[in-house]
mmCIF file of C-alpha atoms in Angstrom:
data_model
loop_
_atom_site.group_PDB
_atom_site.id
_atom_site.type_symbol
_atom_site.label_atom_id
_atom_site.label_comp_id
_atom_site.label_asym_id
_atom_site.label_seq_id
_atom_site.Cartn_x
_atom_site.Cartn_y
_atom_site.Cartn_z
ATOM 1 C CA SER A 1 20.213 -4.574 19.214
ATOM 2 C CA LEU A 2 20.695 -1.141 17.647
ATOM 3 C CA LYS A 3 24.458 -1.673 17.803
ATOM 4 C CA HIS A 4 24.068 -4.638 15.448
ATOM 5 C CA LEU A 5 22.473 -2.533 12.700
ATOM 6 C CA THR A 6 24.190 -0.884 9.783
ATOM 7 C CA ALA A 7 23.800 2.881 9.436
ATOM 8 C CA THR A 8 21.090 2.346 6.800
ATOM 9 C CA GLN A 9 19.194 -0.101 9.005
ATOM 10 C CA ASN A 10 19.492 2.249 11.977
ATOM 11 C CA GLU A 11 18.067 5.067 9.849
ATOM 12 C CA LEU A 12 15.226 2.813 8.714
ATOM 13 C CA PHE A 13 14.393 1.971 12.321
ATOM 14 C CA ALA A 14 14.332 5.674 13.194
ATOM 15 C CA LEU A 15 12.048 6.508 10.275
ATOM 16 C CA LEU A 16 9.500 3.953 11.457
ATOM 17 C CA GLY A 17 8.860 6.279 14.384
ATOM 18 C CA VAL A 18 6.659 8.475 12.172
ATOM 19 C CA CYS A 19 4.295 5.613 11.339
ATOM 20 C CA ALA A 20 1.057 4.879 13.174
ATOM 21 C CA LYS A 21 1.653 3.310 16.582
ATOM 22 C CA GLU A 22 -1.048 0.728 15.915
ATOM 23 C CA GLY A 23 0.783 -0.690 12.887
ATOM 24 C CA PHE A 24 1.686 0.120 9.308
ATOM 25 C CA ALA A 25 2.010 -1.434 5.876
ATOM 26 C CA LEU A 26 5.082 -2.104 3.790
ATOM 27 C CA ALA A 27 3.847 0.491 1.276
ATOM 28 C CA THR A 28 4.010 3.110 4.024
ATOM 29 C CA VAL A 29 7.615 2.191 4.792
ATOM 30 C CA TYR A 30 8.506 2.509 1.107
ATOM 31 C CA ALA A 31 6.824 5.935 1.047
ATOM 32 C CA ILE A 32 8.693 7.425 4.012
ATOM 33 C CA THR A 33 12.194 6.410 2.948
ATOM 34 C CA SER A 34 14.361 7.363 0.025
ATOM 35 C CA ARG A 35 16.211 4.036 -0.058
ATOM 36 C CA GLU A 36 15.931 1.249 -2.615
ATOM 37 C CA LYS A 37 13.209 -1.314 -1.971
ATOM 38 C CA SER A 38 15.766 -4.096 -1.676
ATOM 39 C CA ASP A 39 17.603 -2.157 1.081
ATOM 40 C CA ILE A 40 14.302 -1.565 2.859
ATOM 41 C CA ASP A 41 13.294 -5.223 2.635
ATOM 42 C CA LEU A 42 16.665 -6.360 3.985
ATOM 43 C CA GLY A 43 16.518 -3.755 6.730
ATOM 44 C CA LEU A 44 13.024 -4.779 7.812
ATOM 45 C CA ALA A 45 14.064 -8.427 7.900
ATOM 46 C CA ARG A 46 17.053 -7.515 10.079
ATOM 47 C CA LEU A 47 14.869 -5.462 12.435
ATOM 48 C CA ILE A 48 12.501 -8.428 12.794
ATOM 49 C CA ARG A 49 15.378 -10.835 13.482
ATOM 50 C CA LEU A 50 16.666 -8.527 16.213
ATOM 51 C CA SER A 51 13.156 -8.182 17.720
ATOM 52 C CA LEU A 52 13.062 -4.459 17.025
ATOM 53 C CA LEU A 53 10.009 -4.892 14.802
ATOM 54 C CA ASN A 54 7.139 -7.369 14.748
ATOM 55 C CA LYS A 55 5.197 -8.730 11.818
ATOM 56 C CA GLY A 56 1.505 -7.886 11.915
ATOM 57 C CA ASN A 57 -1.358 -10.327 11.565
ATOM 58 C CA GLU A 58 -1.699 -9.518 7.875
ATOM 59 C CA VAL A 59 0.849 -9.891 5.080
ATOM 60 C CA ASP A 60 3.192 -6.892 4.715
ATOM 61 C CA ARG A 61 2.030 -5.303 7.997
ATOM 62 C CA PHE A 62 4.327 -4.373 10.854
ATOM 63 C CA ILE A 63 4.054 -3.243 14.450
ATOM 64 C CA LEU A 64 6.580 -1.518 16.684
ATOM 65 C CA HIS A 65 6.250 -2.096 20.405
ATOM 66 C CA PRO A 66 5.123 1.228 21.967
ATOM 67 C CA LEU A 67 8.471 1.728 23.722
ATOM 68 C CA LEU A 68 10.384 0.958 20.524
ATOM 69 C CA HIS A 69 8.089 3.332 18.627
ATOM 70 C CA ALA A 70 8.980 6.085 21.098
ATOM 71 C CA LEU A 71 12.681 5.224 20.779
ATOM 72 C CA ALA A 72 12.512 5.259 16.977
ATOM 73 C CA SER A 73 10.798 8.668 17.053
ATOM 74 C CA GLU A 74 13.423 10.007 19.444
ATOM 75 C CA ILE A 75 16.271 8.758 17.244
ATOM 76 C CA ALA A 76 14.637 10.244 14.139
ATOM 77 C CA ILE A 77 14.360 13.612 15.863
ATOM 78 C CA GLU A 78 17.976 13.458 17.099
ATOM 79 C CA LYS A 79 19.249 12.605 13.607
ATOM 80 C CA GLY A 80 17.116 15.307 11.958
ATOM 81 C CA LEU A 81 15.118 12.715 10.009
ATOM 82 C CA TYR A 82 11.724 13.105 11.632
ATOM 83 C CA GLN A 83 10.400 16.117 9.732
ATOM 84 C CA PHE A 84 11.416 14.666 6.360
ATOM 85 C CA ALA A 85 9.748 11.327 7.106
ATOM 86 C CA GLU A 86 6.667 12.969 8.596
ATOM 87 C CA GLU A 87 6.203 15.089 5.468
ATOM 88 C CA ARG A 88 6.541 12.032 3.223
ATOM 89 C CA HIS A 89 4.155 10.050 5.439
ATOM 90 C CA THR A 90 1.586 12.852 5.373
ATOM 91 C CA GLN A 91 1.781 13.305 1.604
ATOM 92 C CA PHE A 92 1.531 9.549 1.068
ATOM 93 C CA PHE A 93 -1.719 9.361 3.027
ATOM 94 C CA ILE A 94 -3.197 12.485 1.459
ATOM 95 C CA ASN A 95 -2.658 10.844 -1.940
ATOM 96 C CA PHE A 96 -3.833 7.489 -0.588
ATOM 97 C CA ALA A 97 -7.138 8.941 0.633
ATOM 98 C CA SER A 98 -7.696 10.677 -2.681
ATOM 99 C CA GLN A 99 -6.949 7.525 -4.694
ATOM 100 C CA HIS A 100 -9.291 5.358 -2.608
ATOM 101 C CA ARG A 101 -12.156 7.797 -2.355
ATOM 102 C CA GLY A 102 -15.553 6.304 -3.033
ATOM 103 C CA LEU A 103 -17.928 3.633 -1.898
ATOM 104 C CA SER A 104 -16.586 0.571 -3.682
ATOM 105 C CA VAL A 105 -15.951 -2.372 -1.383
ATOM 106 C CA ASP A 106 -12.280 -2.425 -2.406
ATOM 107 C CA ASN A 107 -11.841 1.257 -1.532
ATOM 108 C CA LEU A 108 -13.636 0.871 1.799
ATOM 109 C CA ASP A 109 -11.578 -2.202 2.729
ATOM 110 C CA THR A 110 -8.341 -0.494 1.719
ATOM 111 C CA ILE A 111 -9.138 2.589 3.791
ATOM 112 C CA GLU A 112 -10.132 0.442 6.763
ATOM 113 C CA ASN A 113 -6.767 -1.371 6.614
ATOM 114 C CA GLU A 114 -4.922 1.953 6.711
ATOM 115 C CA LEU A 115 -7.268 3.853 9.012
ATOM 116 C CA ASP A 116 -4.659 4.400 11.728
ATOM 117 C CA GLY A 117 -2.258 6.043 9.277
ATOM 118 C CA LEU A 118 -5.054 8.077 7.726
ATOM 119 C CA LEU A 119 -6.214 9.374 11.107
ATOM 120 C CA LEU A 120 -2.637 10.096 12.162
ATOM 121 C CA THR A 121 -2.292 12.181 8.998
ATOM 122 C CA ALA A 122 -5.520 14.065 9.692
ATOM 123 C CA TYR A 123 -4.369 14.994 13.179
ATOM 124 C CA ARG A 124 -0.929 15.985 11.900
ATOM 125 C CA LEU A 125 -2.569 18.343 9.429
ATOM 126 C CA ILE A 126 -4.668 19.795 12.237
ATOM 127 C CA ASN A 127 -1.683 20.136 14.584
ATOM 128 C CA HIS A 128 0.237 21.976 11.868
ATOM 129 C CA GLU A 129 -2.850 24.157 11.252
ATOM 130 C CA ILE A 130 -3.171 22.985 7.669
ATOM 131 C CA VAL A 131 -6.732 23.190 6.398
ATOM 132 C CA ASN A 132 -7.362 20.370 3.955
ATOM 133 C CA TYR A 133 -11.105 19.971 3.557
ATOM 134 C CA GLY A 134 -10.563 17.659 0.578
ATOM 135 C CA TYR A 135 -8.765 15.202 2.832
ATOM 136 C CA TYR A 136 -11.715 14.986 5.190
ATOM 137 C CA LEU A 137 -14.115 14.675 2.252
ATOM 138 C CA ALA A 138 -12.090 11.741 0.902
ATOM 139 C CA LEU A 139 -12.529 9.931 4.240
ATOM 140 C CA GLU A 140 -16.125 10.952 4.951
ATOM 141 C CA PRO A 141 -17.834 8.312 2.736
ATOM 142 C CA PHE A 142 -15.836 5.617 4.536
ATOM 143 C CA PHE A 143 -16.879 6.878 7.973
ATOM 144 C CA GLN A 144 -20.536 6.830 6.936
ATOM 145 C CA ALA A 145 -20.478 3.522 5.084
ATOM 146 C CA ARG A 146 -18.607 1.608 7.775
ATOM 147 C CA GLY A 147 -20.143 3.364 10.775
ATOM 148 C CA TYR A 148 -17.005 4.887 12.250
ATOM 149 C CA TRP A 149 -19.088 7.627 13.843
ATOM 150 C CA ALA A 150 -16.902 8.261 16.888
ATOM 151 C CA GLN A 151 -13.801 8.798 14.744
ATOM 152 C CA ALA A 152 -15.724 10.976 12.294
ATOM 153 C CA LEU A 153 -17.199 13.169 15.024
ATOM 154 C CA GLU A 154 -13.864 13.556 16.777
ATOM 155 C CA LEU A 155 -12.217 14.514 13.500
ATOM 156 C CA VAL A 156 -14.986 16.974 12.566
ATOM 157 C CA ASP A 157 -14.724 18.554 16.016
ATOM 158 C CA SER A 158 -10.953 18.901 15.659
ATOM 159 C CA TYR A 159 -11.275 20.427 12.189
ATOM 160 C CA LEU A 160 -13.987 22.785 13.471
ATOM 161 C CA THR A 161 -11.766 23.903 16.362
ATOM 162 C CA LEU A 162 -8.921 24.565 13.908
ATOM 163 C CA ALA A 163 -11.177 26.483 11.520
ATOM 164 C CA LYS A 164 -12.373 28.724 14.360
ATOM 165 C CA LYS A 165 -8.809 29.209 15.618
ATOM 166 C CA ILE A 166 -7.564 30.417 12.243
ATOM 167 C CA SER A 167 -10.816 32.300 11.478
ATOM 168 C CA ASN A 168 -11.549 30.335 8.335
ATOM 169 C CA TRP A 169 -15.314 30.879 8.370
ATOM 170 C CA ASN A 170 -15.923 29.014 5.107
ATOM 171 C CA TYR A 171 -14.347 25.963 6.681
ATOM 172 C CA VAL A 172 -16.325 26.482 9.902
ATOM 173 C CA VAL A 173 -19.549 26.350 7.911
ATOM 174 C CA GLN A 174 -18.421 23.246 6.004
ATOM 175 C CA MET A 175 -17.543 21.432 9.226
ATOM 176 C CA LEU A 176 -20.824 22.454 10.879
ATOM 177 C CA LEU A 177 -22.659 20.986 7.910
ATOM 178 C CA GLN A 178 -20.865 17.717 8.500
#
């Protein structure tokens, strides 16, 4: 199927490898690419027709089969696109968390819909040893309000481990308070 894609569509497929394995929204795809929206929309439609991408259960949601996700990631790395897309994906979700911070029902629902991408971003920050306490604080009200305790505790533990590793004692204290 990849042979039936244009270069732009092949690049789009590769870029999808940086998205959350569990699924992603159209807005995320727009954020990770530098192409025109019309090119993206046409490319996504072509990927769906060739069974390289599946529509999600909700409008404007997509899912890559796990093997296709791995292939897309591999192609992105080979073409030197992965780091660029990962940086755009990470920045998109940092901004997203900040914009939807708070306890309104709309904010909580919006965060819940994008939780996989938000968690992926948190773990990317941790893996790259980037301390971003504000990012955790943007997500923390959601975890408490919706009862995502396991995810919150795992994230706090990961942030705490990072803070100890880089000897950021202020951050250690903040995470212990959480």
